[in-house]
Amino acid sequence: MEHSMSSQEKVTALKGHLQVFTPSMVGKIYAKAVRVSLENVPAYVSGTFYSRGRKPYKGYYYDTIRDDVTGEQLVSKTPETIRVRLENGSIYTFKGMIETLPNNKDSIGFQIVFTPLEILNVEKPAVDERTEAEVALFKKKASERDIDVDKILLKKLLSGGKPKIGMIFGKEGIVDQDVITALKEVQSAYDIHEIRVNLSDKSQIMAALQKAETLYDVVCVVRGGGSSASLEIFDDIDICKVLISLRGIGTISAIGHSADKTLFRQLSDKSCSTPTALGTYLRDLYREVEKNKIEGKVEAIVPRVSQEYQIRFFFYGVAATAAAVAAYILFF
């Protein structure tokens, strides 16, 4: 009868012909292979540096160097003397040493670690043209525009005049009714002019803004909500350049919903979250003026017109009449 081999006998026979490894042996062999070929000789590594550790361990920080092609990361055992010269997100070429460290006690294998010892080259992270253009717009606005829309409107209302407001609407838009409804009975306190353009046409928007510059005290761009794509035109760099180049006129954005943070909104002198909010703002501003006139407390809103007016009104006393205040502003 033919003898069948047991499982143990098969393993014994197999070991006699093949080299069988334990998991631990596999890890050590591969670690040794890497060590022989890469360790103990200078290595040159290039990638994007990112700091990780907040505190050093025995004089080293354990950071990462990322391969920007594959996204894979190499552990950087960064000396403190090198770390202080590195910036997150910059691309460095280092000269250093590679070593292998064993994984934790429960896993076979090893971790490859690079210790940078010298910085050979550095490239600052690239900034795309769009970002550069946006930054330039915010800088330009900060340095060249200091327009207080509240001040413009309050000064006119306090003098008994009607602020002249140009409102740019879409040709077929109906949000003008939202503004009017919110204004309620105070609509007649403002000299409002409708400007109808195609709000999908960049050139028409730019032309309307430029024309408004010499005609009104304040110009508003008013549009209802929509998809993100439909509001993309208000992130257009050229339109925003025109917006902040306007002189002698305040600008208000009343575009979309409160969650729509367009570049146009951020660069406007004043922002109202919706067309309805624009109407409410104008209504409340007028009511505030009238209320304080009746109560003889016009000085309460003077600080919003200017700090200088606030100081001078102090000497007029609380009993100053609304007429005297208005006359003062008119001839100032």
mmCIF file of C-alpha atoms in Angstrom:
data_model
loop_
_atom_site.group_PDB
_atom_site.id
_atom_site.type_symbol
_atom_site.label_atom_id
_atom_site.label_comp_id
_atom_site.label_asym_id
_atom_site.label_seq_id
_atom_site.Cartn_x
_atom_site.Cartn_y
_atom_site.Cartn_z
ATOM 1 C CA MET A 1 0.000 0.000 0.000
ATOM 2 C CA GLU A 2 1.312 3.418 -0.957
ATOM 3 C CA HIS A 3 2.173 5.572 2.007
ATOM 4 C CA SER A 4 0.569 9.073 1.908
ATOM 5 C CA MET A 5 2.643 11.889 3.436
ATOM 6 C CA SER A 6 1.290 13.819 6.361
ATOM 7 C CA SER A 7 1.215 17.605 6.308
ATOM 8 C CA GLN A 8 4.207 17.754 8.635
ATOM 9 C CA GLU A 9 6.182 15.367 6.437
ATOM 10 C CA LYS A 10 5.427 17.528 3.386
ATOM 11 C CA VAL A 11 6.704 20.647 5.164
ATOM 12 C CA THR A 12 9.862 18.785 6.239
ATOM 13 C CA ALA A 13 10.497 17.564 2.713
ATOM 14 C CA LEU A 14 9.859 21.066 1.288
ATOM 15 C CA LYS A 15 12.350 22.609 3.669
ATOM 16 C CA GLY A 16 14.946 20.158 2.489
ATOM 17 C CA HIS A 17 14.716 21.490 -1.086
ATOM 18 C CA LEU A 18 13.709 25.212 -0.664
ATOM 19 C CA GLN A 19 14.727 28.023 1.619
ATOM 20 C CA VAL A 20 11.685 28.946 3.703
ATOM 21 C CA PHE A 21 11.558 32.322 5.454
ATOM 22 C CA THR A 22 9.778 33.543 8.519
ATOM 23 C CA PRO A 23 8.094 36.957 8.300
ATOM 24 C CA SER A 24 10.858 38.436 10.446
ATOM 25 C CA MET A 25 13.529 37.102 8.110
ATOM 26 C CA VAL A 26 11.805 38.623 5.081
ATOM 27 C CA GLY A 27 11.841 42.066 6.694
ATOM 28 C CA LYS A 28 15.498 41.814 7.677
ATOM 29 C CA ILE A 29 16.618 40.650 4.249
ATOM 30 C CA TYR A 30 14.907 43.524 2.420
ATOM 31 C CA ALA A 31 16.117 46.056 4.963
ATOM 32 C CA LYS A 32 19.660 44.754 4.517
ATOM 33 C CA ALA A 33 19.380 45.002 0.723
ATOM 34 C CA VAL A 34 18.398 48.667 0.942
ATOM 35 C CA ARG A 35 21.063 49.341 3.523
ATOM 36 C CA VAL A 36 23.790 47.894 1.341
ATOM 37 C CA SER A 37 22.804 49.880 -1.768
ATOM 38 C CA LEU A 38 21.824 53.269 -0.337
ATOM 39 C CA GLU A 39 23.088 53.688 3.189
ATOM 40 C CA ASN A 40 26.454 55.062 4.194
ATOM 41 C CA VAL A 41 26.792 57.043 0.969
ATOM 42 C CA PRO A 42 25.586 60.606 0.258
ATOM 43 C CA ALA A 43 22.092 60.724 -1.213
ATOM 44 C CA TYR A 44 20.402 63.593 -3.071
ATOM 45 C CA VAL A 45 16.684 64.002 -2.561
ATOM 46 C CA SER A 46 14.362 66.621 -4.075
ATOM 47 C CA GLY A 47 10.759 67.231 -3.038
ATOM 48 C CA THR A 48 8.330 69.520 -1.241
ATOM 49 C CA PHE A 49 9.068 69.918 2.449
ATOM 50 C CA TYR A 50 6.311 69.856 5.088
ATOM 51 C CA SER A 51 6.995 70.225 8.805
ATOM 52 C CA ARG A 52 5.186 67.755 11.061
ATOM 53 C CA GLY A 53 6.590 67.532 14.555
ATOM 54 C CA ARG A 54 6.236 70.422 16.997
ATOM 55 C CA LYS A 55 9.037 69.273 19.274
ATOM 56 C CA PRO A 56 12.377 67.714 18.395
ATOM 57 C CA TYR A 57 13.344 64.238 19.506
ATOM 58 C CA LYS A 58 17.033 63.924 20.306
ATOM 59 C CA GLY A 59 17.776 66.953 18.137
ATOM 60 C CA TYR A 60 15.656 65.880 15.133
ATOM 61 C CA TYR A 61 12.187 66.654 13.806
ATOM 62 C CA TYR A 62 10.331 63.932 11.931
ATOM 63 C CA ASP A 63 8.914 65.770 8.909
ATOM 64 C CA THR A 64 8.041 64.725 5.358
ATOM 65 C CA ILE A 65 9.367 65.313 1.867
ATOM 66 C CA ARG A 66 6.672 64.796 -0.751
ATOM 67 C CA ASP A 67 7.098 63.564 -4.296
ATOM 68 C CA ASP A 68 4.940 66.036 -6.259
ATOM 69 C CA VAL A 69 4.504 63.579 -9.145
ATOM 70 C CA THR A 70 3.223 60.556 -7.222
ATOM 71 C CA GLY A 71 2.216 62.205 -3.949
ATOM 72 C CA GLU A 72 4.238 59.670 -1.963
ATOM 73 C CA GLN A 73 6.070 60.887 1.120
ATOM 74 C CA LEU A 74 9.480 60.176 2.577
ATOM 75 C CA VAL A 75 10.154 60.652 6.283
ATOM 76 C CA SER A 76 12.647 63.466 6.832
ATOM 77 C CA LYS A 77 14.697 63.193 10.004
ATOM 78 C CA THR A 78 15.431 66.915 10.031
ATOM 79 C CA PRO A 79 18.211 68.326 12.223
ATOM 80 C CA GLU A 80 17.247 71.448 14.184
ATOM 81 C CA THR A 81 20.018 73.436 12.470
ATOM 82 C CA ILE A 82 18.477 72.673 9.049
ATOM 83 C CA ARG A 83 14.825 72.924 10.159
ATOM 84 C CA VAL A 84 15.047 76.633 11.061
ATOM 85 C CA ARG A 85 15.917 77.438 7.423
ATOM 86 C CA LEU A 86 13.052 75.515 5.835
ATOM 87 C CA GLU A 87 9.609 76.778 4.781
ATOM 88 C CA ASN A 88 6.488 74.677 4.380
ATOM 89 C CA GLY A 89 5.497 74.099 0.766
ATOM 90 C CA SER A 90 8.855 75.026 -0.761
ATOM 91 C CA ILE A 91 10.678 72.568 -3.006
ATOM 92 C CA TYR A 92 14.160 71.682 -1.785
ATOM 93 C CA THR A 93 17.052 69.646 -3.105
ATOM 94 C CA PHE A 94 18.932 68.160 -0.181
ATOM 95 C CA LYS A 95 22.183 66.313 0.267
ATOM 96 C CA GLY A 96 21.938 63.846 3.115
ATOM 97 C CA MET A 97 21.904 60.247 4.246
ATOM 98 C CA ILE A 98 19.374 57.423 3.975
ATOM 99 C CA GLU A 99 18.855 54.884 6.736
ATOM 100 C CA THR A 100 16.318 52.218 7.545
ATOM 101 C CA LEU A 101 14.463 51.941 10.819
ATOM 102 C CA PRO A 102 12.479 48.852 11.854
ATOM 103 C CA ASN A 103 8.718 49.074 11.977
ATOM 104 C CA ASN A 104 6.936 48.579 15.262
ATOM 105 C CA LYS A 105 7.277 45.218 16.942
ATOM 106 C CA ASP A 106 4.079 43.811 15.439
ATOM 107 C CA SER A 107 4.856 44.489 11.764
ATOM 108 C CA ILE A 108 7.592 43.134 9.590
ATOM 109 C CA GLY A 109 9.579 45.443 7.354
ATOM 110 C CA PHE A 110 11.223 48.773 7.856
ATOM 111 C CA GLN A 111 10.837 52.490 7.380
ATOM 112 C CA ILE A 112 13.066 54.467 5.049
ATOM 113 C CA VAL A 113 14.272 57.724 6.606
ATOM 114 C CA PHE A 114 16.234 60.533 4.992
ATOM 115 C CA THR A 115 18.349 62.921 7.034
ATOM 116 C CA PRO A 116 18.997 66.201 5.180
ATOM 117 C CA LEU A 117 22.412 67.608 6.009
ATOM 118 C CA GLU A 118 22.771 70.319 3.373
ATOM 119 C CA ILE A 119 20.384 72.450 1.307
ATOM 120 C CA LEU A 120 21.544 72.548 -2.305
ATOM 121 C CA ASN A 121 18.611 74.401 -3.879
ATOM 122 C CA VAL A 122 15.193 75.839 -3.028
ATOM 123 C CA GLU A 123 12.188 76.796 -5.155
ATOM 124 C CA LYS A 124 9.386 78.839 -3.659
ATOM 125 C CA PRO A 125 5.891 77.386 -4.171
ATOM 126 C CA ALA A 126 4.353 78.573 -7.413
ATOM 127 C CA VAL A 127 1.465 81.019 -7.134
ATOM 128 C CA ASP A 128 -0.959 80.867 -10.019
ATOM 129 C CA GLU A 129 -1.751 84.027 -11.982
ATOM 130 C CA ARG A 130 -5.329 84.122 -10.710
ATOM 131 C CA THR A 131 -4.240 84.244 -7.081
ATOM 132 C CA GLU A 132 -1.662 86.932 -7.845
ATOM 133 C CA ALA A 133 -4.320 89.039 -9.579
ATOM 134 C CA GLU A 134 -6.733 88.744 -6.642
ATOM 135 C CA VAL A 135 -4.049 89.692 -4.137
ATOM 136 C CA ALA A 136 -3.148 92.719 -6.259
ATOM 137 C CA LEU A 137 -6.799 93.853 -6.280
ATOM 138 C CA PHE A 138 -7.122 93.678 -2.497
ATOM 139 C CA LYS A 139 -3.862 95.583 -2.070
ATOM 140 C CA LYS A 140 -5.002 98.247 -4.523
ATOM 141 C CA LYS A 141 -8.326 98.648 -2.761
ATOM 142 C CA ALA A 142 -6.654 98.922 0.638
ATOM 143 C CA SER A 143 -4.248 101.611 -0.565
ATOM 144 C CA GLU A 144 -6.487 103.631 -2.895
ATOM 145 C CA ARG A 145 -10.097 103.287 -1.708
ATOM 146 C CA ASP A 146 -11.425 104.475 1.609
ATOM 147 C CA ILE A 147 -15.081 105.104 0.883
ATOM 148 C CA ASP A 148 -17.760 104.910 3.560
ATOM 149 C CA VAL A 149 -21.144 104.343 1.915
ATOM 150 C CA ASP A 150 -22.973 105.064 5.191
ATOM 151 C CA LYS A 151 -21.278 108.452 5.347
ATOM 152 C CA ILE A 152 -22.214 109.353 1.773
ATOM 153 C CA LEU A 153 -25.892 108.504 2.265
ATOM 154 C CA LEU A 154 -26.221 109.947 5.771
ATOM 155 C CA LYS A 155 -24.689 113.260 4.772
ATOM 156 C CA LYS A 156 -27.201 113.647 1.957
ATOM 157 C CA LEU A 157 -30.169 112.589 4.087
ATOM 158 C CA LEU A 158 -29.207 114.852 6.989
ATOM 159 C CA SER A 159 -29.015 117.829 4.631
ATOM 160 C CA GLY A 160 -32.560 117.124 3.446
ATOM 161 C CA GLY A 161 -31.428 115.916 0.036
ATOM 162 C CA LYS A 162 -32.125 112.665 -1.777
ATOM 163 C CA PRO A 163 -29.132 110.379 -2.294
ATOM 164 C CA LYS A 164 -28.793 109.614 -5.987
ATOM 165 C CA ILE A 165 -28.479 105.855 -6.411
ATOM 166 C CA GLY A 166 -27.859 103.925 -9.608
ATOM 167 C CA MET A 167 -29.067 100.314 -9.419
ATOM 168 C CA ILE A 168 -27.764 97.913 -12.034
ATOM 169 C CA PHE A 169 -30.273 95.096 -12.660
ATOM 170 C CA GLY A 170 -30.438 92.279 -15.181
ATOM 171 C CA LYS A 171 -32.459 93.029 -18.308
ATOM 172 C CA GLU A 172 -35.127 90.507 -17.440
ATOM 173 C CA GLY A 173 -34.583 90.489 -13.687
ATOM 174 C CA ILE A 174 -37.430 91.046 -11.254
ATOM 175 C CA VAL A 175 -35.378 91.572 -8.103
ATOM 176 C CA ASP A 176 -36.034 95.305 -8.352
ATOM 177 C CA GLN A 177 -39.384 94.483 -6.751
ATOM 178 C CA ASP A 178 -37.583 92.875 -3.814
ATOM 179 C CA VAL A 179 -35.702 96.115 -3.235
ATOM 180 C CA ILE A 180 -38.811 98.297 -3.579
ATOM 181 C CA THR A 181 -40.880 96.052 -1.304
ATOM 182 C CA ALA A 182 -38.236 96.225 1.403
ATOM 183 C CA LEU A 183 -37.946 100.015 1.064
ATOM 184 C CA LYS A 184 -41.664 100.363 1.833
ATOM 185 C CA GLU A 185 -42.825 103.914 2.452
ATOM 186 C CA VAL A 186 -39.334 105.448 2.328
ATOM 187 C CA GLN A 187 -38.766 104.820 -1.373
ATOM 188 C CA SER A 188 -39.340 108.505 -2.124
ATOM 189 C CA ALA A 189 -36.441 109.456 0.170
ATOM 190 C CA TYR A 190 -34.017 108.235 -2.503
ATOM 191 C CA ASP A 191 -33.501 109.226 -6.112
ATOM 192 C CA ILE A 192 -33.213 105.721 -7.566
ATOM 193 C CA HIS A 193 -32.291 105.108 -11.204
ATOM 194 C CA GLU A 194 -32.640 101.669 -12.816
ATOM 195 C CA ILE A 195 -29.866 100.571 -15.157
ATOM 196 C CA ARG A 196 -30.747 97.465 -17.150
ATOM 197 C CA VAL A 197 -27.917 95.371 -18.604
ATOM 198 C CA ASN A 198 -27.201 91.767 -19.471
ATOM 199 C CA LEU A 199 -25.606 90.515 -16.264
ATOM 200 C CA SER A 200 -23.997 87.669 -18.197
ATOM 201 C CA ASP A 201 -22.138 90.144 -20.406
ATOM 202 C CA LYS A 202 -18.914 91.335 -18.854
ATOM 203 C CA SER A 203 -18.536 94.334 -21.171
ATOM 204 C CA GLN A 204 -22.028 95.619 -20.348
ATOM 205 C CA ILE A 205 -21.405 95.378 -16.602
ATOM 206 C CA MET A 206 -18.103 97.229 -16.925
ATOM 207 C CA ALA A 207 -19.628 99.946 -19.113
ATOM 208 C CA ALA A 208 -22.530 100.463 -16.684
ATOM 209 C CA LEU A 209 -20.148 100.844 -13.735
ATOM 210 C CA GLN A 210 -17.969 103.339 -15.569
ATOM 211 C CA LYS A 211 -20.973 105.397 -16.693
ATOM 212 C CA ALA A 212 -22.356 105.495 -13.150
ATOM 213 C CA GLU A 213 -19.134 107.011 -11.843
ATOM 214 C CA THR A 214 -20.119 110.599 -12.742
ATOM 215 C CA LEU A 215 -23.891 110.303 -12.344
ATOM 216 C CA TYR A 216 -24.626 108.958 -8.862
ATOM 217 C CA ASP A 217 -23.623 109.126 -5.226
ATOM 218 C CA VAL A 218 -23.741 105.345 -4.955
ATOM 219 C CA VAL A 219 -23.972 102.541 -7.511
ATOM 220 C CA CYS A 220 -25.404 99.108 -6.632
ATOM 221 C CA VAL A 221 -25.179 95.878 -8.587
ATOM 222 C CA VAL A 222 -28.298 93.857 -7.776
ATOM 223 C CA ARG A 223 -28.937 90.262 -8.790
ATOM 224 C CA GLY A 224 -30.942 87.395 -7.359
ATOM 225 C CA GLY A 225 -29.576 83.995 -6.440
ATOM 226 C CA GLY A 226 -28.709 81.238 -8.861
ATOM 227 C CA SER A 227 -26.258 78.445 -9.445
ATOM 228 C CA SER A 228 -22.593 78.961 -8.694
ATOM 229 C CA ALA A 229 -21.896 78.894 -12.413
ATOM 230 C CA SER A 230 -24.343 81.713 -13.081
ATOM 231 C CA LEU A 231 -22.547 83.930 -10.559
ATOM 232 C CA GLU A 232 -19.036 83.219 -11.844
ATOM 233 C CA ILE A 233 -19.000 86.452 -13.830
ATOM 234 C CA PHE A 234 -18.801 88.329 -10.532
ATOM 235 C CA ASP A 235 -15.441 86.684 -9.912
ATOM 236 C CA ASP A 236 -14.119 88.188 -13.140
ATOM 237 C CA ILE A 237 -10.846 90.070 -12.579
ATOM 238 C CA ASP A 238 -11.513 92.750 -15.215
ATOM 239 C CA ILE A 239 -14.936 93.634 -13.781
ATOM 240 C CA CYS A 240 -13.439 93.907 -10.303
ATOM 241 C CA LYS A 241 -10.637 96.123 -11.603
ATOM 242 C CA VAL A 242 -13.243 98.554 -12.888
ATOM 243 C CA LEU A 243 -15.129 98.356 -9.591
ATOM 244 C CA ILE A 244 -12.207 99.501 -7.443
ATOM 245 C CA SER A 245 -11.064 102.097 -10.000
ATOM 246 C CA LEU A 246 -14.269 104.150 -9.618
ATOM 247 C CA ARG A 247 -13.712 107.561 -8.032
ATOM 248 C CA GLY A 248 -16.094 109.762 -6.060
ATOM 249 C CA ILE A 249 -18.806 107.148 -5.830
ATOM 250 C CA GLY A 250 -19.678 104.450 -3.306
ATOM 251 C CA THR A 251 -20.289 100.866 -4.424
ATOM 252 C CA ILE A 252 -22.715 98.291 -3.034
ATOM 253 C CA SER A 253 -22.988 94.609 -3.905
ATOM 254 C CA ALA A 254 -26.369 92.906 -3.492
ATOM 255 C CA ILE A 255 -25.754 89.714 -5.422
ATOM 256 C CA GLY A 256 -27.183 86.248 -4.888
ATOM 257 C CA HIS A 257 -27.647 84.804 -1.413
ATOM 258 C CA SER A 258 -25.770 85.380 1.826
ATOM 259 C CA ALA A 259 -23.626 82.293 1.157
ATOM 260 C CA ASP A 260 -22.405 83.567 -2.236
ATOM 261 C CA LYS A 261 -18.967 85.052 -1.544
ATOM 262 C CA THR A 262 -18.023 86.466 -4.941
ATOM 263 C CA LEU A 263 -14.890 88.513 -5.499
ATOM 264 C CA PHE A 264 -17.107 91.440 -6.540
ATOM 265 C CA ARG A 265 -18.865 91.331 -3.169
ATOM 266 C CA GLN A 266 -15.598 91.253 -1.246
ATOM 267 C CA LEU A 267 -14.215 94.269 -3.114
ATOM 268 C CA SER A 268 -17.337 96.436 -2.941
ATOM 269 C CA ASP A 269 -17.394 99.303 -0.445
ATOM 270 C CA LYS A 270 -20.495 97.772 1.146
ATOM 271 C CA SER A 271 -22.128 94.382 0.803
ATOM 272 C CA CYS A 272 -25.779 93.435 1.250
ATOM 273 C CA SER A 273 -26.419 89.710 1.301
ATOM 274 C CA THR A 274 -29.501 89.854 -0.972
ATOM 275 C CA PRO A 275 -31.534 92.409 -2.975
ATOM 276 C CA THR A 276 -34.072 92.431 -0.140
ATOM 277 C CA ALA A 277 -31.285 93.192 2.332
ATOM 278 C CA LEU A 278 -30.305 96.183 0.191
ATOM 279 C CA GLY A 279 -33.810 97.619 0.417
ATOM 280 C CA THR A 280 -33.898 96.980 4.151
ATOM 281 C CA TYR A 281 -30.531 98.697 4.636
ATOM 282 C CA LEU A 282 -31.672 101.853 2.806
ATOM 283 C CA ARG A 283 -34.997 101.868 4.652
ATOM 284 C CA ASP A 284 -33.426 101.516 8.072
ATOM 285 C CA LEU A 285 -30.829 104.176 7.330
ATOM 286 C CA TYR A 286 -33.527 106.725 6.460
ATOM 287 C CA ARG A 287 -35.684 105.784 9.453
ATOM 288 C CA GLU A 288 -32.715 106.198 11.750
ATOM 289 C CA VAL A 289 -32.124 109.741 10.463
ATOM 290 C CA GLU A 290 -35.781 110.697 10.836
ATOM 291 C CA LYS A 291 -36.093 109.169 14.296
ATOM 292 C CA ASN A 292 -33.086 111.066 15.601
ATOM 293 C CA LYS A 293 -34.255 114.328 14.022
ATOM 294 C CA ILE A 294 -37.585 114.056 15.823
ATOM 295 C CA GLU A 295 -35.932 113.205 19.136
ATOM 296 C CA GLY A 296 -33.308 115.921 18.746
ATOM 297 C CA LYS A 297 -30.561 113.328 18.881
ATOM 298 C CA VAL A 298 -28.968 113.757 15.512
ATOM 299 C CA GLU A 299 -25.578 113.704 17.226
ATOM 300 C CA ALA A 300 -26.231 110.006 17.927
ATOM 301 C CA ILE A 301 -25.690 109.155 14.256
ATOM 302 C CA VAL A 302 -23.031 111.732 13.570
ATOM 303 C CA PRO A 303 -20.140 109.367 14.444
ATOM 304 C CA ARG A 304 -21.120 107.308 11.384
ATOM 305 C CA VAL A 305 -20.728 110.407 9.196
ATOM 306 C CA SER A 306 -17.222 111.146 10.444
ATOM 307 C CA GLN A 307 -15.175 111.281 13.602
ATOM 308 C CA GLU A 308 -14.525 114.970 13.033
ATOM 309 C CA TYR A 309 -18.242 115.760 13.030
ATOM 310 C CA GLN A 310 -18.598 113.860 16.277
ATOM 311 C CA ILE A 311 -16.050 116.069 18.026
ATOM 312 C CA ARG A 312 -17.548 119.301 16.740
ATOM 313 C CA PHE A 313 -21.117 118.340 17.574
ATOM 314 C CA PHE A 314 -20.060 117.853 21.175
ATOM 315 C CA PHE A 315 -19.631 121.602 21.518
ATOM 316 C CA TYR A 316 -23.104 122.260 20.166
ATOM 317 C CA GLY A 317 -24.573 120.355 23.093
ATOM 318 C CA VAL A 318 -27.274 117.754 23.229
ATOM 319 C CA ALA A 319 -29.944 120.427 22.650
ATOM 320 C CA ALA A 320 -28.708 121.262 19.114
ATOM 321 C CA THR A 321 -31.584 121.271 16.666
ATOM 322 C CA ALA A 322 -31.799 119.149 13.543
ATOM 323 C CA ALA A 323 -31.838 122.277 11.411
ATOM 324 C CA ALA A 324 -28.569 123.531 12.842
ATOM 325 C CA VAL A 325 -26.961 120.149 12.304
ATOM 326 C CA ALA A 326 -28.091 119.957 8.699
ATOM 327 C CA ALA A 327 -26.912 123.508 7.994
ATOM 328 C CA TYR A 328 -23.528 122.725 9.496
ATOM 329 C CA ILE A 329 -23.053 119.696 7.291
ATOM 330 C CA LEU A 330 -24.170 121.573 4.192
ATOM 331 C CA PHE A 331 -21.631 124.345 4.598
ATOM 332 C CA PHE A 332 -18.788 122.323 6.056
#
